[in-house]
Tab-separated table of C-alpha atoms in Angstrom:
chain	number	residue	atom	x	y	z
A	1	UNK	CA	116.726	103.239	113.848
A	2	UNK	CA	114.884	106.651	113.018
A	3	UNK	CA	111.330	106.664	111.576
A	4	UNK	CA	112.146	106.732	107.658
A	5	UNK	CA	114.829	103.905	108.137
A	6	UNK	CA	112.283	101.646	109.267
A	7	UNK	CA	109.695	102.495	107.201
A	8	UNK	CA	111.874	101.051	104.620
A	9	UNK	CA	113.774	97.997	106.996
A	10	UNK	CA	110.775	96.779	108.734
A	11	UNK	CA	107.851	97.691	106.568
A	12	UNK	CA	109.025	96.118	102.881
A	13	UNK	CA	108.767	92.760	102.081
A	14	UNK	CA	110.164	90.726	99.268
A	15	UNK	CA	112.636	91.903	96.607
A	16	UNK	CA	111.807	95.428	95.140
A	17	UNK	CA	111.317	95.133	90.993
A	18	UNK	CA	112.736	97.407	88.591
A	19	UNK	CA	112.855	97.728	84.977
A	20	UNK	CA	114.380	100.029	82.205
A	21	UNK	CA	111.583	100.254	79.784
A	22	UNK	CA	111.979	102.164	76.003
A	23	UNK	CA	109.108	103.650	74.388
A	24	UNK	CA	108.802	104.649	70.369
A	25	UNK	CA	105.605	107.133	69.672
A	26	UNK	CA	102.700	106.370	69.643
A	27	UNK	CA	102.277	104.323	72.833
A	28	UNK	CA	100.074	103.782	75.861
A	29	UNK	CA	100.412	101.623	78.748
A	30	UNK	CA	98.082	101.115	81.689
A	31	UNK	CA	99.297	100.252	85.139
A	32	UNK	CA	96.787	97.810	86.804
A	33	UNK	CA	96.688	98.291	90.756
A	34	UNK	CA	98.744	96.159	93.258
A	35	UNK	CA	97.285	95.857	96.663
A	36	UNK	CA	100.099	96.156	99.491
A	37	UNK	CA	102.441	97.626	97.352
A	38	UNK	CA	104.026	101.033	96.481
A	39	UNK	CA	105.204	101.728	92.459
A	40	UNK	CA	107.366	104.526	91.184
A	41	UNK	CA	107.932	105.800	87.229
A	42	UNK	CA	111.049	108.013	86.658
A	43	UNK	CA	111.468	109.271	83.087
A	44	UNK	CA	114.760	109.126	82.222
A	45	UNK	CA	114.732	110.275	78.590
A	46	UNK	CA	112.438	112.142	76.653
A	47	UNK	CA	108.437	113.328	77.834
A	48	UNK	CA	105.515	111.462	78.665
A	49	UNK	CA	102.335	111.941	80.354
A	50	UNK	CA	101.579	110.532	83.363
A	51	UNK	CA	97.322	109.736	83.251
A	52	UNK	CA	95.859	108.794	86.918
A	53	UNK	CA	92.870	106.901	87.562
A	54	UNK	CA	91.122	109.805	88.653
A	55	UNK	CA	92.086	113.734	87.797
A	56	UNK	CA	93.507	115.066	84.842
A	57	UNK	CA	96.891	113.806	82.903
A	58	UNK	CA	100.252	116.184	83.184
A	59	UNK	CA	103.192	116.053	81.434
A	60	UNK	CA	106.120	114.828	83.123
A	61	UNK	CA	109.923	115.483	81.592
A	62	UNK	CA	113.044	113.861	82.013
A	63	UNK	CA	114.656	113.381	85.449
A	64	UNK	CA	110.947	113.928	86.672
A	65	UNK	CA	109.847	111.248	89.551
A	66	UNK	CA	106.162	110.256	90.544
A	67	UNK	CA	105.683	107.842	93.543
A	68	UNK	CA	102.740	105.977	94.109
A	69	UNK	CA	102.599	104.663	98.268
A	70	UNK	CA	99.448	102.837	97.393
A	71	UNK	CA	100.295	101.797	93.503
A	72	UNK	CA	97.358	103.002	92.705
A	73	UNK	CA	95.666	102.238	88.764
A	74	UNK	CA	97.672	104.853	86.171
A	75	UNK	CA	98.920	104.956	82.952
A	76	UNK	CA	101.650	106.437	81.075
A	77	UNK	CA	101.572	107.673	77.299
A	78	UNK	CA	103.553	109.839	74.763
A	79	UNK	CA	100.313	112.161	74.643
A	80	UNK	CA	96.608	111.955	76.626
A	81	UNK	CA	94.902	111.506	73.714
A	82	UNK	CA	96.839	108.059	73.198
A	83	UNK	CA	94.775	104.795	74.414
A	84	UNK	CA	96.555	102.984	77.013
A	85	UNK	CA	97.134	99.254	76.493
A	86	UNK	CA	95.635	96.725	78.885
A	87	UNK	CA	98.732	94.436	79.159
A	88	UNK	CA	100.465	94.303	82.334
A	89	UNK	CA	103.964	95.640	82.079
A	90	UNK	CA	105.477	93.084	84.645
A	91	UNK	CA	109.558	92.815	84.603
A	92	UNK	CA	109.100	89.061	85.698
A	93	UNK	CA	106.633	88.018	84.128
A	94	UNK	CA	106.352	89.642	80.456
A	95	UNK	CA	107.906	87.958	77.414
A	96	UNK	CA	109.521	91.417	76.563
A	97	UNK	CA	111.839	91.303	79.183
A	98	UNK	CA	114.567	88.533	78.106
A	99	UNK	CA	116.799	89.441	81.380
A	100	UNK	CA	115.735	90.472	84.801
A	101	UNK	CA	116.706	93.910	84.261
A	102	UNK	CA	116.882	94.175	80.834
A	103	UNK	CA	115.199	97.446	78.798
A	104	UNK	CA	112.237	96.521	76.480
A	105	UNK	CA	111.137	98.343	73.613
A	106	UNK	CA	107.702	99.227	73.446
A	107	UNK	CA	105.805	100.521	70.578
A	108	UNK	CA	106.629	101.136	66.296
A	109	UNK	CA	109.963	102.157	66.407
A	110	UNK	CA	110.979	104.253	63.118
A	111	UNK	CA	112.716	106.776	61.770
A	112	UNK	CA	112.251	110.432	63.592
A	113	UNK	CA	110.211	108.612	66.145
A	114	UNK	CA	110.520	110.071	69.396
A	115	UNK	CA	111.816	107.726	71.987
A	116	UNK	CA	111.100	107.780	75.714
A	117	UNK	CA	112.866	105.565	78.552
A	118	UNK	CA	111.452	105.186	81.829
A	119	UNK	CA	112.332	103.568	84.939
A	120	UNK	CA	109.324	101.999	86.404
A	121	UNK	CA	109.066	99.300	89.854
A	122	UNK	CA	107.735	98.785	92.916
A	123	UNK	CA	107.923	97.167	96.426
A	124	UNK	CA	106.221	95.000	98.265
A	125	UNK	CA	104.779	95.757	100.861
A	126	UNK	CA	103.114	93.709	104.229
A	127	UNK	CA	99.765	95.258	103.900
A	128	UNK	CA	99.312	94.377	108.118
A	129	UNK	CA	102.024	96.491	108.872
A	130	UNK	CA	102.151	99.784	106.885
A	131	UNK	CA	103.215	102.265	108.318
A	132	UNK	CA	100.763	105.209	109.026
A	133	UNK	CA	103.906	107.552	107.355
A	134	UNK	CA	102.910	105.813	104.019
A	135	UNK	CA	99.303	106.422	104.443
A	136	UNK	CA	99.612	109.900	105.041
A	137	UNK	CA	100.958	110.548	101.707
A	138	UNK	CA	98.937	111.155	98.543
A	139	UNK	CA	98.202	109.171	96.543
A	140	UNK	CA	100.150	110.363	93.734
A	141	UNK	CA	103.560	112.021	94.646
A	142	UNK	CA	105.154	114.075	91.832
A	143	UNK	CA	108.934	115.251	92.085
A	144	UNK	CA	109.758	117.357	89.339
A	145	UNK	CA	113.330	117.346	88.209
A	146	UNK	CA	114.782	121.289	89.261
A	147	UNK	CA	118.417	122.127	88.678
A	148	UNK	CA	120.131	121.938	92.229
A	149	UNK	CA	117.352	120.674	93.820
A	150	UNK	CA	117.552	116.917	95.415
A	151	UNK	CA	120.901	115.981	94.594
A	152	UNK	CA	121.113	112.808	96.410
A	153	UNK	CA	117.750	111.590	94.359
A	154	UNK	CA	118.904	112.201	91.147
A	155	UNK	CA	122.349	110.724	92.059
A	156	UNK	CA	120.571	107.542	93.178
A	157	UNK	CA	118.267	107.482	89.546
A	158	UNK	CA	121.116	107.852	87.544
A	159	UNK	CA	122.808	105.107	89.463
A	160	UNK	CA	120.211	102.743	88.986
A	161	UNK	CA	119.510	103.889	85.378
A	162	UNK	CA	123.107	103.231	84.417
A	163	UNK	CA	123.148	99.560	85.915
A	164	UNK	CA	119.642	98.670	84.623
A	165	UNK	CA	120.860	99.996	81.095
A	166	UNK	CA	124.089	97.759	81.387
A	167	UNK	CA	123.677	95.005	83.760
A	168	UNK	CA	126.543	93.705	84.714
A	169	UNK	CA	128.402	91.280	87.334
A	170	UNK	CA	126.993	92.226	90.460
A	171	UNK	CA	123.584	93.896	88.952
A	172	UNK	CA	121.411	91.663	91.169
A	173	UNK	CA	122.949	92.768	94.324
A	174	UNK	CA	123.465	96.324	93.362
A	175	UNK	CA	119.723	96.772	91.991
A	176	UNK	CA	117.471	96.055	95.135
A	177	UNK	CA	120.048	97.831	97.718
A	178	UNK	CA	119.587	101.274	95.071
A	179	UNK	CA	115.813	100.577	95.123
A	180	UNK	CA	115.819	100.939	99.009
A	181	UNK	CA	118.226	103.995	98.700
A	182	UNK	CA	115.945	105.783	96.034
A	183	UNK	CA	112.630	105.384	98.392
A	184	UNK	CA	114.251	107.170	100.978
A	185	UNK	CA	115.296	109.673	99.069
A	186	UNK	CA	112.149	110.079	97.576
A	187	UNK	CA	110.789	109.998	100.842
A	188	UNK	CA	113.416	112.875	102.118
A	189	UNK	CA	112.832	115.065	98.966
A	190	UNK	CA	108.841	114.830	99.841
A	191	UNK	CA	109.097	115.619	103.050
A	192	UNK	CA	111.517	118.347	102.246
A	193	UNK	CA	109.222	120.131	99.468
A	194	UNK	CA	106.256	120.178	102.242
A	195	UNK	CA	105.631	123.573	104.227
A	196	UNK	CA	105.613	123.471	107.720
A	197	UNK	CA	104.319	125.492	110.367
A	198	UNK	CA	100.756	127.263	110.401
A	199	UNK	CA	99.260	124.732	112.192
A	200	UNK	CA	100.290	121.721	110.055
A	201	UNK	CA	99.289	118.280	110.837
A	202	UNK	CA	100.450	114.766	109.919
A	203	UNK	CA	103.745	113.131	109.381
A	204	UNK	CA	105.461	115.981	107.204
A	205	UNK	CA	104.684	118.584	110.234
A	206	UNK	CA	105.431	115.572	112.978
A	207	UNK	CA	109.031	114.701	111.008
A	208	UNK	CA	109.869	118.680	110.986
A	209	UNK	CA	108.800	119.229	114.300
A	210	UNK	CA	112.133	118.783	116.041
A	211	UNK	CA	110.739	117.992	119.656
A	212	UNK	CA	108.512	115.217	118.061
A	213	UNK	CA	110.955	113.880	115.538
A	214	UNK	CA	113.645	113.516	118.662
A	215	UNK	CA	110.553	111.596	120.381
A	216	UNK	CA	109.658	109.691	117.692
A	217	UNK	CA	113.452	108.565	116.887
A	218	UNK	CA	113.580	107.673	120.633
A	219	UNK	CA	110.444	105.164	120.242
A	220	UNK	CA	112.191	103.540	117.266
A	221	UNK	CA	115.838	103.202	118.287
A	222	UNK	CA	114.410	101.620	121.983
A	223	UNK	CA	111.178	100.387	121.867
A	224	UNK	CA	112.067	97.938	124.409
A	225	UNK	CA	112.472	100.657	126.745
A	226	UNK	CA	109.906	100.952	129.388
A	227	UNK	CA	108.919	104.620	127.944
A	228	UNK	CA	106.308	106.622	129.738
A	229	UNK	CA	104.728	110.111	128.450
A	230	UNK	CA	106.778	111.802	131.108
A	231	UNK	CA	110.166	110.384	129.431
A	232	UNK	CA	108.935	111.133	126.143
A	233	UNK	CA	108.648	114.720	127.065
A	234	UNK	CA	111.388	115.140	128.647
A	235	UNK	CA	113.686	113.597	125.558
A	236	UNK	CA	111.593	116.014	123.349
A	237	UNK	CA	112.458	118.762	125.964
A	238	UNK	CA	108.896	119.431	126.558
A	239	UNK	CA	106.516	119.357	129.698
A	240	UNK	CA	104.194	115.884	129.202
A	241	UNK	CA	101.495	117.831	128.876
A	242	UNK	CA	102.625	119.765	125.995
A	243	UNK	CA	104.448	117.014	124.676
A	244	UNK	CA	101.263	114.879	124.889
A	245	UNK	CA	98.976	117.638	122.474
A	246	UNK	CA	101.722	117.935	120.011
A	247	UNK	CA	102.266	114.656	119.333
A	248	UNK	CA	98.699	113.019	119.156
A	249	UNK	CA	97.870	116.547	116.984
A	250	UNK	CA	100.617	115.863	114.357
A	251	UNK	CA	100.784	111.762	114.454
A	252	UNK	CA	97.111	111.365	115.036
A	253	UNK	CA	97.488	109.142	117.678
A	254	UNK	CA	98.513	109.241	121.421
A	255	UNK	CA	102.397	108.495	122.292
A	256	UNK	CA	101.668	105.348	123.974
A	257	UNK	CA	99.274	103.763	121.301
A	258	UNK	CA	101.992	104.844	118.782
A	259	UNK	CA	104.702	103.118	120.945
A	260	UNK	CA	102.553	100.008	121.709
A	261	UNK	CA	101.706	100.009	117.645
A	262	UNK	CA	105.219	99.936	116.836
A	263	UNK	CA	106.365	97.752	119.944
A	264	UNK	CA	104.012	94.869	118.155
A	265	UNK	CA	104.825	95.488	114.781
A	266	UNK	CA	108.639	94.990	115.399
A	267	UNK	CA	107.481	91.690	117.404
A	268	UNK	CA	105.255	90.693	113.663
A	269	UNK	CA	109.083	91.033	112.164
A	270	UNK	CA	110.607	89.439	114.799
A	271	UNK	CA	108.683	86.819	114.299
A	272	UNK	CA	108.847	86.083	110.885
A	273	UNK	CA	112.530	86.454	110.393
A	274	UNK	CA	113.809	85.488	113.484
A	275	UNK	CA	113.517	81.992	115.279
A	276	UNK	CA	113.986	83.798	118.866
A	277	UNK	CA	111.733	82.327	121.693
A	278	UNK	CA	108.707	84.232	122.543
A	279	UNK	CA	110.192	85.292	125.841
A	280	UNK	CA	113.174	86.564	124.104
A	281	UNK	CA	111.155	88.649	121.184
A	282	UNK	CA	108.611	89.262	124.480
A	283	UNK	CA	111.973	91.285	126.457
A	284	UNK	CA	112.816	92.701	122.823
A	285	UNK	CA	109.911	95.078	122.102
A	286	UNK	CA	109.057	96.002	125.839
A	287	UNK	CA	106.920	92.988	127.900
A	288	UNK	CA	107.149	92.214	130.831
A	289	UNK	CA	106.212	88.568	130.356
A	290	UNK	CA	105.297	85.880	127.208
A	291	UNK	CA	102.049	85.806	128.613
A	292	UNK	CA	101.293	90.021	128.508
A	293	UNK	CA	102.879	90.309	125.142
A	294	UNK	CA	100.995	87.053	123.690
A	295	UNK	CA	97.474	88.843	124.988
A	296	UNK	CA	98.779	92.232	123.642
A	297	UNK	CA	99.892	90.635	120.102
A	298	UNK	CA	96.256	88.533	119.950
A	299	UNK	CA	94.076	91.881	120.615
A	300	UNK	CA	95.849	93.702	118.215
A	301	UNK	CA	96.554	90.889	115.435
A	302	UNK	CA	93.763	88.117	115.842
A	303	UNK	CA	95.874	85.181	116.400
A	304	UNK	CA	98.406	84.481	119.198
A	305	UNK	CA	102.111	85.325	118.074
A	306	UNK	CA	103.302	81.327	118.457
A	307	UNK	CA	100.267	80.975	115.170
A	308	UNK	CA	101.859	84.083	113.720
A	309	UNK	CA	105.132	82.778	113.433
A	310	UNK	CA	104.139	79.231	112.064
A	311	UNK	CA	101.174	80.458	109.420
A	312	UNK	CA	104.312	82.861	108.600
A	313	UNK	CA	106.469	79.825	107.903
A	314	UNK	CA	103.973	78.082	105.951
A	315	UNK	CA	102.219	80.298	104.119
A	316	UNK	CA	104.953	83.429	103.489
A	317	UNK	CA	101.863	86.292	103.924
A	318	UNK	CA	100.124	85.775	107.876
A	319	UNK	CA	96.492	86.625	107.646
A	320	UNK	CA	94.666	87.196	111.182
A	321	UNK	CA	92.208	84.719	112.165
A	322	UNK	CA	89.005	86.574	112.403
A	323	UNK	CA	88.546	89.265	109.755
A	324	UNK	CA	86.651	91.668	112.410
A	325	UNK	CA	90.099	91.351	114.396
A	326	UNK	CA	92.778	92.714	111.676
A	327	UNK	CA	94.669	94.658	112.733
A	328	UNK	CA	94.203	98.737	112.352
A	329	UNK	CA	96.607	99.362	110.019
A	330	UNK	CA	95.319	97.318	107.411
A	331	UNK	CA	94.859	98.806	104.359
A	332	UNK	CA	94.283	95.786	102.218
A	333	UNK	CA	94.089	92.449	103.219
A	334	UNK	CA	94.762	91.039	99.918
A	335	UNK	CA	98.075	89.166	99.422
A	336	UNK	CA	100.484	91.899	98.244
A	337	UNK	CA	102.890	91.774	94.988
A	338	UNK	CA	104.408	94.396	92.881
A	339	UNK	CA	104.379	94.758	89.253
């Protein structure tokens, strides 16, 4: 698979949550933060104002998207000057929401008042294996709604709008597989909006970069494959030399760390989903031998991968065994869950 596909495949855990959510003026509503998880809010009728946890409030209008990669603490209101309510808004586990999907109205409804529905959710997230794409991005991602531009993203909103707003046979199926299609399109409408060139750095500038996209597509779609910096250059059409400075400049790490990163974070999935023997997952992402990829997985991880897989079992959310041994990537070792 290619870099964004995974992000979403390997790196989400759980079932996404959505909800359809109507608001009558005046209202507030804080969003408490979820560690190992990434939120969204999409207005899909009327304005709001979308108030961070730190910087100032702007207004956002309908069609408008914000994504949040580490669902960081926010609030949304019908004007700044509105206090924001401390109760969670939680589609699973507040009273206001009868049915899974079901919109809730918020707020003195009356007549003239103006109403506002948004679209607000998350997914989960395993906070040992985010990917260093998500934690490149800001913290606060806003995608304004412009005629013409993004077509496939606003598509995929009103999709999931409509089926939220009138659940139906086949809503619980439908609802998660248009939650993974709207993150990559948010993701693709991001990356899109970012300029390139100038001396760029970081995943927007690596993804754009054709030489280091082709390489980067190459590590994902054959890990297994006994990859040096030579090949990698050559399949980016570049001298390894080159090849080498470009990459670790725009990914911010050297193209064999990357590829052993990603080799041992496809054996954590492998793992956990998969009853394969060692030796089989072992062959899968690149080792020569159980015994090389066990002492690979424990320096990176904590824990041998055989512990992995059964504290996986048991518990649902693996923590290494010695804090001072977690793993790089870690952003936040608390157990993850989304509003």
């Amino acid at each position: 698979m290619d870099v964004l596909s995974d992000v979403i495949a390997v790196m989400r855990t759980g079932e996404p949550r959505s909800a359809l959510v109507e608001w009558s003026a005046p209202w507030g509503q804080r969003f408490r933060t979820v560690p190992g998880a990434a939120g969204f809010q999409i207005v899909l009728r009327g304005p709001c104002w979308f108030i961070p946890e730190d910087g100032d409030p702007f207004p956002l209008a309908a069609g408008d998207v914000v994504f949040l990669p580490q669902e960081s603490r926010h609030g949304l209101a019908d004007a700044p000057s509105t206090p924001l309510a401390e109760h969670v808004c939680d589609p699973q586990d507040d009273v206001r929401f009868e049915r899974r999907h079901a919109a809730a109205p918020v707020g003195r409804a009356g007549a003239g008042s103006p109403a506002t529905v948004t679209l607000c959710g998350a997914y989960e997230l395993d906070a040992a294996r985010v990917h260093p794409l998500l934690d490149d991005l800001p913290s606060v991602l806003h995608l304004p709604a412009r005629l013409g531009r993004h077509p496939q993203l606003r598509t995929a909103v009103d999709l999931l709008g409509a089926e939220l707003e009138d659940p139906r046979p086949g809503t619980g199926a439908l609802v998660p597989a248009l939650l993974d299609t709207l993150l990559l399109y948010i993701l693709r409408a991001w990356f899109a909006d970012q300029p390139v060139g100038g001396g760029a750095t970081g995943w927007a500038a690596a993804l754009a970069d054709p030489a280091i996209s082709a390489a980067l597509d190459a590590i994902h779609d054959d890990p297994a494959r006994p990859w040096t910096v030579a090949d990698l250059g050559a399949h980016a059409g570049l001298s390894r030399a080159a090849f080498s400075r470009r990459f670790t400049a725009l990914v911010g790490r050297p193209p064999l760390a990357y590829l052993t990163w990603w080799r041992l974070t496809t054996a954590m999935r492998l793992l956990r989903d998969s009853d394969a023997p060692l030796n089989v997952v072992a062959e899968q992402v690149g080792y020569g031998s159980e015994y090389a990829f066990a002492n690979a997985f424990k320096r990176e991880f904590g824990l041998p991968p055989g512990r992995y897989r059964r504290n996986s079992r048991s518990s649902g959310r693996p923590e290494p065994a010695d804090p001072d041994l977690a793993p790089r990537s870690v952003r936040n070792p608390s157990t993850a869950r989304a509003i």
